[in-house]
PDB file of C-alpha atoms in Angstrom:
ATOM      1  CA  UNK A 261     130.511 128.841  60.326  1.00 55.00           C
ATOM      2  CA  UNK A 262     127.778 129.336  62.924  1.00 55.00           C
ATOM      3  CA  UNK A 263     125.137 128.232  60.463  1.00 56.00           C
ATOM      4  CA  UNK A 264     127.117 125.057  59.783  1.00 55.00           C
ATOM      5  CA  UNK A 265     127.368 124.266  63.531  1.00 51.00           C
ATOM      6  CA  UNK A 266     123.629 124.825  63.960  1.00 53.00           C
ATOM      7  CA  UNK A 267     122.934 122.521  61.075  1.00 55.00           C
ATOM      8  CA  UNK A 268     125.212 119.855  62.597  1.00 55.00           C
ATOM      9  CA  UNK A 269     124.074 120.008  66.240  1.00 53.00           C
ATOM     10  CA  UNK A 270     120.750 121.776  66.108  1.00 55.00           C
ATOM     11  CA  UNK A 271     117.446 119.986  66.330  1.00 54.00           C
ATOM     12  CA  UNK A 272     116.295 118.854  62.936  1.00 54.00           C
ATOM     13  CA  UNK A 273     113.068 120.499  61.966  1.00 56.00           C
ATOM     14  CA  UNK A 274     110.446 117.996  60.952  1.00 56.00           C
ATOM     15  CA  UNK A 275     108.406 118.689  57.857  1.00 60.00           C
ATOM     16  CA  UNK A 276     104.721 119.084  58.551  1.00 62.00           C
ATOM     17  CA  UNK A 277     102.556 116.490  56.824  1.00 59.00           C
ATOM     18  CA  UNK A 278     100.738 117.974  53.874  1.00 59.00           C
ATOM     19  CA  UNK A 279      97.958 115.419  53.521  1.00 63.00           C
ATOM     20  CA  UNK A 280      95.346 113.878  55.809  1.00 58.00           C
ATOM     21  CA  UNK A 281      97.041 110.494  55.423  1.00 59.00           C
ATOM     22  CA  UNK A 282     100.351 112.037  56.450  1.00 62.00           C
ATOM     23  CA  UNK A 283      98.818 113.517  59.617  1.00 54.00           C
ATOM     24  CA  UNK A 284      97.275 110.153  60.488  1.00 58.00           C
ATOM     25  CA  UNK A 285     100.594 108.375  59.948  1.00 64.00           C
ATOM     26  CA  UNK A 286     102.427 110.885  62.156  1.00 62.00           C
ATOM     27  CA  UNK A 287     100.037 110.498  65.111  1.00 62.00           C
ATOM     28  CA  UNK A 288      99.933 106.722  64.682  1.00 62.00           C
ATOM     29  CA  UNK A 289     103.731 106.627  64.826  1.00 68.00           C
ATOM     30  CA  UNK A 290     103.782 108.773  68.014  1.00 68.00           C
ATOM     31  CA  UNK A 291     101.136 106.578  69.634  1.00 60.00           C
ATOM     32  CA  UNK A 292     103.087 103.395  68.893  1.00 67.00           C
ATOM     33  CA  UNK A 293     106.242 104.917  70.404  1.00 71.00           C
ATOM     34  CA  UNK A 294     104.367 105.878  73.589  1.00 65.00           C
ATOM     35  CA  UNK A 295     102.755 102.444  73.783  1.00 63.00           C
ATOM     36  CA  UNK A 296     106.142 100.761  73.447  1.00 67.00           C
ATOM     37  CA  UNK A 297     107.583 102.971  76.222  1.00 68.00           C
ATOM     38  CA  UNK A 298     104.624 102.105  78.514  1.00 64.00           C
ATOM     39  CA  UNK A 299     105.140  98.382  77.958  1.00 64.00           C
ATOM     40  CA  UNK A 300     108.860  98.700  78.715  1.00 62.00           C
ATOM     41  CA  UNK A 301     108.075 100.668  81.894  1.00 64.00           C
ATOM     42  CA  UNK A 302     105.521  98.132  83.119  1.00 61.00           C
ATOM     43  CA  UNK A 303     107.884  95.256  82.364  1.00 67.00           C
ATOM     44  CA  UNK A 304     110.578  97.014  84.373  1.00 64.00           C
ATOM     45  CA  UNK A 305     108.174  97.547  87.276  1.00 64.00           C
ATOM     46  CA  UNK A 306     107.179  93.884  87.251  1.00 69.00           C
ATOM     47  CA  UNK A 307     110.824  92.822  87.323  1.00 65.00           C
ATOM     48  CA  UNK A 308     111.435  95.312  90.130  1.00 66.00           C
ATOM     49  CA  UNK A 309     108.487  93.930  92.088  1.00 63.00           C
ATOM     50  CA  UNK A 310     109.860  90.413  91.761  1.00 68.00           C
ATOM     51  CA  UNK A 311     113.266  91.595  92.990  1.00 63.00           C
ATOM     52  CA  UNK A 312     111.693  93.397  95.974  1.00 60.00           C
ATOM     53  CA  UNK A 313     109.633  90.315  96.763  1.00 61.00           C
ATOM     54  CA  UNK A 314     112.746  88.154  96.702  1.00 64.00           C
ATOM     55  CA  UNK A 315     114.627  90.603  98.930  1.00 60.00           C
ATOM     56  CA  UNK A 316     111.701  90.775 101.366  1.00 56.00           C
ATOM     57  CA  UNK A 317     111.419  86.985 101.513  1.00 56.00           C
ATOM     58  CA  UNK A 318     115.172  86.641 102.052  1.00 53.00           C
ATOM     59  CA  UNK A 319     115.070  89.300 104.774  1.00 51.00           C
ATOM     60  CA  UNK A 320     112.226  87.534 106.553  1.00 51.00           C
ATOM     61  CA  UNK A 321     114.100  84.254 106.423  1.00 51.00           C
ATOM     62  CA  UNK A 322     117.191  85.902 107.888  1.00 48.00           C
ATOM     63  CA  UNK A 323     115.151  87.617 110.609  1.00 48.00           C
ATOM     64  CA  UNK A 324     113.523  84.304 111.457  1.00 51.00           C
ATOM     65  CA  UNK A 325     116.955  82.970 112.298  1.00 48.00           C
ATOM     66  CA  UNK A 326     117.767  85.771 114.747  1.00 50.00           C
ATOM     67  CA  UNK A 327     117.555  85.074 118.458  1.00 56.00           C
ATOM     68  CA  UNK A 328     117.348  88.648 119.796  1.00 90.00           C
ATOM     69  CA  UNK A 329     114.755  88.969 122.544  1.00 92.00           C
ATOM     70  CA  UNK A 330     112.737  92.108 123.161  1.00 95.00           C
ATOM     71  CA  UNK A 331     109.813  93.755 124.902  1.00 95.00           C
ATOM     72  CA  UNK A 332     106.579  93.824 122.912  1.00 96.00           C
ATOM     73  CA  UNK A 333     105.017  97.299 123.024  1.00 96.00           C
ATOM     74  CA  UNK A 334     101.332  97.715 122.201  1.00 95.00           C
ATOM     75  CA  UNK A 335      99.690 101.107 121.768  1.00 94.00           C
ATOM     76  CA  UNK A 336      96.157 101.570 123.100  1.00 93.00           C
ATOM     77  CA  UNK A 337      95.380 105.118 122.074  1.00 90.00           C
ATOM     78  CA  UNK A 338      92.508 107.276 120.933  1.00 89.00           C
ATOM     79  CA  UNK A 339      88.839 106.381 121.076  1.00 89.00           C
ATOM     80  CA  UNK A 340      88.388 102.651 121.590  1.00 90.00           C
ATOM     81  CA  UNK A 341      86.030 101.796 118.768  1.00 83.00           C
ATOM     82  CA  UNK A 342      85.791  99.240 116.002  1.00 76.00           C
ATOM     83  CA  UNK A 343      86.970 101.882 113.524  1.00 72.00           C
ATOM     84  CA  UNK A 344      90.041 103.273 115.257  1.00 56.00           C
ATOM     85  CA  UNK A 345      93.248 101.495 114.236  1.00 53.00           C
ATOM     86  CA  UNK A 346      95.000  99.562 116.969  1.00 45.00           C
ATOM     87  CA  UNK A 347      92.005  99.226 119.344  1.00 70.00           C
ATOM     88  CA  UNK A 348      89.345  96.672 120.066  1.00 83.00           C
ATOM     89  CA  UNK A 349      89.442  93.695 117.759  1.00 85.00           C
ATOM     90  CA  UNK A 350      92.749  94.688 116.142  1.00 88.00           C
ATOM     91  CA  UNK A 351      94.435  95.335 119.504  1.00 91.00           C
ATOM     92  CA  UNK A 352      93.251  91.996 120.890  1.00 90.00           C
ATOM     93  CA  UNK A 353      94.674  90.237 117.845  1.00 90.00           C
ATOM     94  CA  UNK A 354      98.020  92.006 118.240  1.00 92.00           C
ATOM     95  CA  UNK A 355      98.091  91.060 121.931  1.00 94.00           C
ATOM     96  CA  UNK A 356      97.451  87.417 121.056  1.00 94.00           C
ATOM     97  CA  UNK A 357     100.320  87.467 118.555  1.00 94.00           C
ATOM     98  CA  UNK A 358     102.657  89.040 121.118  1.00 95.00           C
ATOM     99  CA  UNK A 359     102.007  86.410 123.785  1.00 95.00           C
ATOM    100  CA  UNK A 360     102.730  83.687 121.236  1.00 95.00           C
ATOM    101  CA  UNK A 361     106.002  85.318 120.132  1.00 94.00           C
ATOM    102  CA  UNK A 362     108.887  83.236 121.529  1.00 94.00           C
ATOM    103  CA  UNK A 363     111.260  86.217 121.413  1.00 95.00           C
ATOM    104  CA  UNK A 364     108.923  88.493 123.381  1.00 95.00           C
ATOM    105  CA  UNK A 365     109.857  88.559 127.068  1.00 95.00           C
ATOM    106  CA  UNK A 366     107.278  91.044 128.362  1.00 96.00           C
ATOM    107  CA  UNK A 367     104.286  92.979 127.095  1.00 97.00           C
ATOM    108  CA  UNK A 368     104.176  96.715 127.715  1.00 98.00           C
ATOM    109  CA  UNK A 369     100.943  98.534 126.914  1.00 97.00           C
ATOM    110  CA  UNK A 370     101.065 102.296 126.415  1.00 97.00           C
ATOM    111  CA  UNK A 371      97.539 103.420 127.345  1.00 96.00           C
ATOM    112  CA  UNK A 372      96.323 106.844 126.304  1.00 96.00           C
ATOM    113  CA  UNK A 373      92.586 106.933 125.648  1.00 94.00           C
ATOM    114  CA  UNK A 374      89.484 108.810 126.834  1.00 93.00           C
ATOM    115  CA  UNK A 375      87.366 105.658 126.486  1.00 92.00           C
ATOM    116  CA  UNK A 376      84.998 104.281 123.901  1.00 91.00           C
ATOM    117  CA  UNK A 377      82.868 101.261 123.126  1.00 91.00           C
ATOM    118  CA  UNK A 378      82.053  98.827 125.970  1.00 92.00           C
ATOM    119  CA  UNK A 379      82.086  95.961 123.463  1.00 92.00           C
ATOM    120  CA  UNK A 380      85.591  96.768 122.228  1.00 93.00           C
ATOM    121  CA  UNK A 381      86.773  97.238 125.819  1.00 94.00           C
ATOM    122  CA  UNK A 382      85.295  93.883 126.803  1.00 95.00           C
ATOM    123  CA  UNK A 383      87.145  92.210 123.946  1.00 94.00           C
ATOM    124  CA  UNK A 384      90.516  93.585 125.065  1.00 95.00           C
ATOM    125  CA  UNK A 385      89.784  92.973 128.759  1.00 96.00           C
ATOM    126  CA  UNK A 386      88.929  89.308 128.250  1.00 96.00           C
ATOM    127  CA  UNK A 387      91.968  88.722 126.042  1.00 96.00           C
ATOM    128  CA  UNK A 388      94.282  90.141 128.717  1.00 97.00           C
ATOM    129  CA  UNK A 389      92.421  88.534 131.639  1.00 97.00           C
ATOM    130  CA  UNK A 390      92.490  85.040 130.146  1.00 96.00           C
ATOM    131  CA  UNK A 391      96.251  85.397 129.756  1.00 97.00           C
ATOM    132  CA  UNK A 392      97.131  86.914 133.140  1.00 97.00           C
ATOM    133  CA  UNK A 393      95.020  84.265 134.894  1.00 96.00           C
ATOM    134  CA  UNK A 394      97.735  81.763 133.953  1.00 96.00           C
ATOM    135  CA  UNK A 395     100.594  81.083 136.422  1.00 96.00           C
ATOM    136  CA  UNK A 396     103.246  83.806 136.240  1.00 93.00           C
ATOM    137  CA  UNK A 397     106.056  81.339 135.530  1.00 93.00           C
ATOM    138  CA  UNK A 398     104.237  80.137 132.404  1.00 94.00           C
ATOM    139  CA  UNK A 399     103.768  83.489 130.707  1.00 96.00           C
ATOM    140  CA  UNK A 400     105.109  86.986 130.095  1.00 96.00           C
ATOM    141  CA  UNK A 401     104.481  89.962 132.358  1.00 96.00           C
ATOM    142  CA  UNK A 402     101.780  92.348 131.169  1.00 98.00           C
ATOM    143  CA  UNK A 403     102.597  95.897 132.237  1.00 98.00           C
ATOM    144  CA  UNK A 404     100.615  99.064 131.506  1.00 98.00           C
ATOM    145  CA  UNK A 405     102.047 102.561 131.365  1.00 98.00           C
ATOM    146  CA  UNK A 406      99.329 105.223 131.399  1.00 97.00           C
ATOM    147  CA  UNK A 407     100.193 108.337 129.423  1.00 96.00           C
ATOM    148  CA  UNK A 408      97.922 111.410 129.597  1.00 96.00           C
ATOM    149  CA  UNK A 409      94.752 109.552 130.509  1.00 96.00           C
ATOM    150  CA  UNK A 410      93.112 106.160 130.715  1.00 97.00           C
ATOM    151  CA  UNK A 411      89.417 106.679 131.297  1.00 96.00           C
ATOM    152  CA  UNK A 412      86.282 104.564 131.185  1.00 94.00           C
ATOM    153  CA  UNK A 413      86.621 101.919 128.427  1.00 94.00           C
ATOM    154  CA  UNK A 414      90.407 102.316 128.492  1.00 96.00           C
ATOM    155  CA  UNK A 415      90.523 101.427 132.185  1.00 97.00           C
ATOM    156  CA  UNK A 416      88.098  98.559 131.543  1.00 97.00           C
ATOM    157  CA  UNK A 417      90.413  97.245 128.825  1.00 96.00           C
ATOM    158  CA  UNK A 418      93.666  97.182 130.803  1.00 96.00           C
ATOM    159  CA  UNK A 419      92.353  96.416 134.303  1.00 97.00           C
ATOM    160  CA  UNK A 420      93.593  92.805 134.241  1.00 97.00           C
ATOM    161  CA  UNK A 421      97.249  93.684 133.627  1.00 97.00           C
ATOM    162  CA  UNK A 422      99.827  92.560 136.188  1.00 97.00           C
ATOM    163  CA  UNK A 423     100.859  96.133 136.958  1.00 97.00           C
ATOM    164  CA  UNK A 424      99.441  99.525 136.027  1.00 98.00           C
ATOM    165  CA  UNK A 425     101.838 102.459 136.277  1.00 98.00           C
ATOM    166  CA  UNK A 426     100.827 106.082 135.854  1.00 97.00           C
ATOM    167  CA  UNK A 427     102.642 109.373 135.540  1.00 97.00           C
ATOM    168  CA  UNK A 428     102.066 111.795 138.380  1.00 97.00           C
ATOM    169  CA  UNK A 429      99.844 113.915 136.149  1.00 97.00           C
ATOM    170  CA  UNK A 430      98.014 111.088 134.394  1.00 97.00           C
ATOM    171  CA  UNK A 431      94.235 110.903 134.749  1.00 97.00           C
ATOM    172  CA  UNK A 432      92.538 107.575 135.527  1.00 97.00           C
ATOM    173  CA  UNK A 433      88.971 106.608 136.345  1.00 96.00           C
ATOM    174  CA  UNK A 434      85.562 107.516 134.947  1.00 95.00           C
ATOM    175  CA  UNK A 435      84.085 104.122 135.825  1.00 94.00           C
ATOM    176  CA  UNK A 436      80.542 104.414 134.562  1.00 91.00           C
ATOM    177  CA  UNK A 437      78.232 104.409 131.560  1.00 88.00           C
ATOM    178  CA  UNK A 438      76.616 107.288 129.722  1.00 83.00           C
ATOM    179  CA  UNK A 439      74.010 107.462 126.974  1.00 78.00           C
ATOM    180  CA  UNK A 440      73.390 110.704 125.116  1.00 79.00           C
ATOM    181  CA  UNK A 441      70.361 111.829 123.153  1.00 76.00           C
ATOM    182  CA  UNK A 442      69.184 115.149 121.730  1.00 79.00           C
ATOM    183  CA  UNK A 443      65.643 116.460 122.099  1.00 77.00           C
ATOM    184  CA  UNK A 444      64.451 118.712 119.262  1.00 73.00           C
ATOM    185  CA  UNK A 445      60.751 118.461 120.149  1.00 74.00           C
ATOM    186  CA  UNK A 446      60.340 122.015 121.472  1.00 76.00           C
ATOM    187  CA  UNK A 447      62.366 123.495 118.609  1.00 77.00           C
ATOM    188  CA  UNK A 448      60.361 121.636 115.958  1.00 74.00           C
ATOM    189  CA  UNK A 449      57.105 122.798 117.587  1.00 77.00           C
ATOM    190  CA  UNK A 450      58.251 126.428 117.441  1.00 81.00           C
ATOM    191  CA  UNK A 451      59.156 126.053 113.771  1.00 81.00           C
ATOM    192  CA  UNK A 452      55.876 124.354 113.004  1.00 82.00           C
ATOM    193  CA  UNK A 453      57.578 121.151 111.915  1.00 79.00           C
ATOM    194  CA  UNK A 454      55.812 117.888 112.610  1.00 78.00           C
ATOM    195  CA  UNK A 455      57.187 114.380 112.255  1.00 77.00           C
ATOM    196  CA  UNK A 456      55.236 111.198 111.649  1.00 78.00           C
ATOM    197  CA  UNK A 457      56.810 107.922 112.743  1.00 77.00           C
ATOM    198  CA  UNK A 458      55.197 104.537 112.273  1.00 81.00           C
ATOM    199  CA  UNK A 459      56.644 101.729 114.376  1.00 76.00           C
ATOM    200  CA  UNK A 460      55.854  98.107 115.148  1.00 85.00           C
ATOM    201  CA  UNK A 461      56.297  98.564 118.886  1.00 80.00           C
ATOM    202  CA  UNK A 462      55.962 101.216 121.575  1.00 79.00           C
ATOM    203  CA  UNK A 463      59.722 101.333 122.195  1.00 78.00           C
ATOM    204  CA  UNK A 464      60.979 101.165 118.613  1.00 79.00           C
ATOM    205  CA  UNK A 465      61.416 104.962 118.407  1.00 74.00           C
ATOM    206  CA  UNK A 466      62.524 105.276 122.007  1.00 76.00           C
ATOM    207  CA  UNK A 467      65.361 107.748 121.390  1.00 76.00           C
ATOM    208  CA  UNK A 468      63.856 109.681 118.495  1.00 74.00           C
ATOM    209  CA  UNK A 469      65.090 113.281 119.029  1.00 77.00           C
ATOM    210  CA  UNK A 470      61.793 114.682 117.715  1.00 72.00           C
ATOM    211  CA  UNK A 471      59.703 112.868 120.310  1.00 78.00           C
ATOM    212  CA  UNK A 472      59.428 113.643 124.018  1.00 80.00           C
ATOM    213  CA  UNK A 473      60.794 110.872 126.236  1.00 79.00           C
ATOM    214  CA  UNK A 474      58.590 109.938 129.161  1.00 82.00           C
ATOM    215  CA  UNK A 475      59.863 109.143 132.653  1.00 84.00           C
ATOM    216  CA  UNK A 476      58.843 105.533 132.135  1.00 87.00           C
ATOM    217  CA  UNK A 477      60.880 105.277 128.935  1.00 81.00           C
ATOM    218  CA  UNK A 478      63.862 106.872 130.640  1.00 84.00           C
ATOM    219  CA  UNK A 479      63.648 104.305 133.439  1.00 88.00           C
ATOM    220  CA  UNK A 480      63.490 101.515 130.871  1.00 85.00           C
ATOM    221  CA  UNK A 481      66.705 102.711 129.239  1.00 84.00           C
ATOM    222  CA  UNK A 482      68.449 102.847 132.593  1.00 88.00           C
ATOM    223  CA  UNK A 483      67.103  99.462 133.642  1.00 89.00           C
ATOM    224  CA  UNK A 484      67.643  97.576 130.381  1.00 90.00           C
ATOM    225  CA  UNK A 485      70.811  99.153 128.986  1.00 89.00           C
ATOM    226  CA  UNK A 486      72.726 101.533 131.253  1.00 90.00           C
ATOM    227  CA  UNK A 487      72.564  99.505 134.475  1.00 93.00           C
ATOM    228  CA  UNK A 488      73.595  96.142 132.932  1.00 94.00           C
ATOM    229  CA  UNK A 489      76.547  97.756 131.160  1.00 94.00           C
ATOM    230  CA  UNK A 490      77.538  99.495 134.386  1.00 94.00           C
ATOM    231  CA  UNK A 491      77.348  96.239 136.375  1.00 96.00           C
ATOM    232  CA  UNK A 492      79.539  94.485 133.825  1.00 95.00           C
ATOM    233  CA  UNK A 493      82.096  97.284 134.086  1.00 96.00           C
ATOM    234  CA  UNK A 494      82.142  97.253 137.897  1.00 96.00           C
ATOM    235  CA  UNK A 495      82.328  93.457 138.073  1.00 97.00           C
ATOM    236  CA  UNK A 496      85.241  93.427 135.638  1.00 97.00           C
ATOM    237  CA  UNK A 497      87.127  95.972 137.745  1.00 96.00           C
ATOM    238  CA  UNK A 498      86.497  93.986 140.927  1.00 97.00           C
ATOM    239  CA  UNK A 499      87.546  90.730 139.299  1.00 96.00           C
ATOM    240  CA  UNK A 500      90.725  92.237 137.860  1.00 96.00           C
ATOM    241  CA  UNK A 501      91.895  94.511 140.691  1.00 96.00           C
ATOM    242  CA  UNK A 502      90.476  92.554 143.629  1.00 93.00           C
ATOM    243  CA  UNK A 503      91.378  93.798 147.078  1.00 94.00           C
ATOM    244  CA  UNK A 504      93.507  96.595 145.613  1.00 96.00           C
ATOM    245  CA  UNK A 505      90.308  98.582 145.127  1.00 96.00           C
ATOM    246  CA  UNK A 506      89.121 100.845 147.913  1.00 95.00           C
ATOM    247  CA  UNK A 507      85.515  99.724 147.504  1.00 92.00           C
ATOM    248  CA  UNK A 508      84.263 101.564 150.575  1.00 93.00           C
ATOM    249  CA  UNK A 509      84.960 104.882 148.833  1.00 94.00           C
ATOM    250  CA  UNK A 510      81.616 106.064 147.389  1.00 95.00           C
ATOM    251  CA  UNK A 511      83.405 107.886 144.565  1.00 95.00           C
ATOM    252  CA  UNK A 512      85.165 104.799 143.189  1.00 95.00           C
ATOM    253  CA  UNK A 513      82.370 103.741 140.840  1.00 95.00           C
ATOM    254  CA  UNK A 514      80.788 107.176 140.456  1.00 94.00           C
ATOM    255  CA  UNK A 515      82.530 108.241 137.246  1.00 93.00           C
ATOM    256  CA  UNK A 516      85.126 110.348 139.088  1.00 97.00           C
ATOM    257  CA  UNK A 517      88.653 110.830 137.681  1.00 97.00           C
ATOM    258  CA  UNK A 518      91.897 110.840 139.685  1.00 97.00           C
ATOM    259  CA  UNK A 519      95.463 111.939 139.092  1.00 96.00           C
ATOM    260  CA  UNK A 520      98.352 109.495 139.467  1.00 92.00           C
ATOM    261  CA  UNK A 521      98.857 109.263 143.234  1.00 95.00           C
ATOM    262  CA  UNK A 522      95.136 109.486 144.016  1.00 97.00           C
ATOM    263  CA  UNK A 523      94.532 106.677 141.511  1.00 97.00           C
ATOM    264  CA  UNK A 524      97.019 104.545 143.452  1.00 97.00           C
ATOM    265  CA  UNK A 525      95.333 105.368 146.753  1.00 97.00           C
ATOM    266  CA  UNK A 526      91.932 104.237 145.465  1.00 96.00           C
ATOM    267  CA  UNK A 527      93.345 101.118 143.809  1.00 97.00           C
ATOM    268  CA  UNK A 528      93.292 101.916 140.102  1.00 97.00           C
ATOM    269  CA  UNK A 529      97.085 102.014 139.673  1.00 97.00           C
ATOM    270  CA  UNK A 530     100.110 100.372 141.278  1.00 97.00           C
ATOM    271  CA  UNK A 531     102.829 102.996 141.113  1.00 97.00           C
ATOM    272  CA  UNK A 532     104.133 106.289 139.773  1.00 98.00           C
ATOM    273  CA  UNK A 533     106.649 105.792 136.977  1.00 97.00           C
ATOM    274  CA  UNK A 534     107.203 107.443 133.640  1.00 97.00           C
ATOM    275  CA  UNK A 535     107.002 105.314 130.533  1.00 96.00           C
ATOM    276  CA  UNK A 536     110.764 105.594 130.090  1.00 96.00           C
ATOM    277  CA  UNK A 537     111.338 104.408 133.652  1.00 97.00           C
ATOM    278  CA  UNK A 538     109.060 101.421 133.120  1.00 97.00           C
ATOM    279  CA  UNK A 539     110.918 100.479 129.947  1.00 96.00           C
ATOM    280  CA  UNK A 540     114.325 100.861 131.616  1.00 96.00           C
ATOM    281  CA  UNK A 541     113.326  98.597 134.510  1.00 96.00           C
ATOM    282  CA  UNK A 542     112.023  95.947 132.134  1.00 96.00           C
ATOM    283  CA  UNK A 543     115.226  96.065 130.100  1.00 96.00           C
ATOM    284  CA  UNK A 544     117.316  95.605 133.229  1.00 95.00           C
ATOM    285  CA  UNK A 545     115.217  92.884 134.857  1.00 94.00           C
ATOM    286  CA  UNK A 546     114.834  90.843 131.666  1.00 94.00           C
ATOM    287  CA  UNK A 547     118.310  91.376 130.272  1.00 94.00           C
ATOM    288  CA  UNK A 548     117.081  92.727 126.938  1.00 94.00           C
ATOM    289  CA  UNK A 549     117.779  96.006 125.196  1.00 91.00           C
ATOM    290  CA  UNK A 550     115.254  96.057 122.372  1.00 93.00           C
ATOM    291  CA  UNK A 551     111.541  96.683 121.958  1.00 94.00           C
ATOM    292  CA  UNK A 552     109.160  95.790 119.171  1.00 93.00           C
ATOM    293  CA  UNK A 553     105.957  97.682 118.430  1.00 92.00           C
ATOM    294  CA  UNK A 554     103.486  94.845 118.060  1.00 86.00           C
ATOM    295  CA  UNK A 555     100.482  96.679 116.634  1.00 82.00           C
ATOM    296  CA  UNK A 556     102.110  99.337 114.490  1.00 70.00           C
ATOM    297  CA  UNK A 557     103.648  98.642 111.091  1.00 55.00           C
ATOM    298  CA  UNK A 558     107.294  99.663 111.024  1.00 47.00           C
ATOM    299  CA  UNK A 559     108.680 101.525 108.004  1.00 44.00           C
ATOM    300  CA  UNK A 560     110.964  99.689 105.609  1.00 46.00           C
ATOM    301  CA  UNK A 561     112.246 100.402 102.117  1.00 48.00           C
ATOM    302  CA  UNK A 562     110.881  97.056 100.976  1.00 47.00           C
ATOM    303  CA  UNK A 563     107.367  97.916 102.173  1.00 46.00           C
ATOM    304  CA  UNK A 564     107.547 101.324 100.483  1.00 46.00           C
ATOM    305  CA  UNK A 565     108.672  99.819  97.184  1.00 49.00           C
ATOM    306  CA  UNK A 566     106.190  96.987  97.474  1.00 47.00           C
ATOM    307  CA  UNK A 567     103.256  99.378  97.900  1.00 47.00           C
ATOM    308  CA  UNK A 568     104.431 101.330  94.854  1.00 48.00           C
ATOM    309  CA  UNK A 569     104.801  98.156  92.820  1.00 50.00           C
ATOM    310  CA  UNK A 570     101.335  96.924  93.733  1.00 48.00           C
ATOM    311  CA  UNK A 571      99.575  99.702  91.827  1.00 48.00           C
ATOM    312  CA  UNK A 572     101.762  99.105  88.785  1.00 48.00           C
ATOM    313  CA  UNK A 573     101.107  95.373  88.937  1.00 46.00           C
ATOM    314  CA  UNK A 574      97.360  95.934  89.230  1.00 45.00           C
ATOM    315  CA  UNK A 575      97.479  98.142  86.134  1.00 48.00           C
ATOM    316  CA  UNK A 576      99.479  95.570  84.195  1.00 44.00           C
ATOM    317  CA  UNK A 577      97.435  92.565  85.305  1.00 42.00           C
ATOM    318  CA  UNK A 578      94.209  94.329  84.356  1.00 40.00           C
ATOM    319  CA  UNK A 579      95.334  94.140  80.731  1.00 42.00           C
ATOM    320  CA  UNK A 580      95.946  90.387  80.891  1.00 38.00           C
ATOM    321  CA  UNK A 581      92.984  88.170  80.142  1.00 36.00           C
ATOM    322  CA  UNK A 582      92.161  84.799  78.616  1.00 39.00           C
ATOM    323  CA  UNK A 583      90.163  84.692  75.392  1.00 36.00           C
TER     324      UNK A 583
END
């Protein structure tokens, strides 16, 4: 009885091919089955991608019809460079989009950065300054909430905001410029290593770490690079903060850092408030209860599915060609 049940429900044992042709036929048959399954899978993924696209489009159309207002939140965090996401060029673009958003009623910048590139800072500064120079009744408020720190290029970037609030333990300042270079000349001499450099000008290899820098060259770097960058920084701070700055304090433009209250006293901040307090006051004064992160992509199921579909579509489309 057991043998009969096994023969009825057990897996049928396939006979092994006895000839070379039989082996070839078996593997060809398996390959065709796998190929058919792959085509079915890719077709299903393409259909799924079309469905997701339709749902995303429909969702966008529905969202476009909503009238909910909100605060636009922009994150300025990490080193301000051309590579770091959300800073410099990308941040300026997100700021521009936020000021043009008809449902945005205020712009809140969360600043938390040790500094970075003067070029990227200049880009953000000018974008904010050109906007806050407009009459207040024709634009949104631009408020900054400093988190742990806002130093150097970060302070340069946000100086033109309407209000800058700091936590009591936040650090602000470091108005200045620095240029670093290593000098391996003495070490290479001890190791008996020599370096030959051929240049088209006396200053082309000015900061070569294997060459001694003269006092004259050092003065040239200060005069031609460091000082102009420093003047631009100081002038931007004066233009943005105006008479709020305690300019008679010799430490103001010395590169010094200050905690929250001291930063207010010297003119770098306008008040002590936590980020949550700043948000709550904006909600109350503007009559809104929502915020939108303007320079960070929000998670959605559609975006997750879409990203998964893209790779499948690329694989499928790569097999389509015109002959």
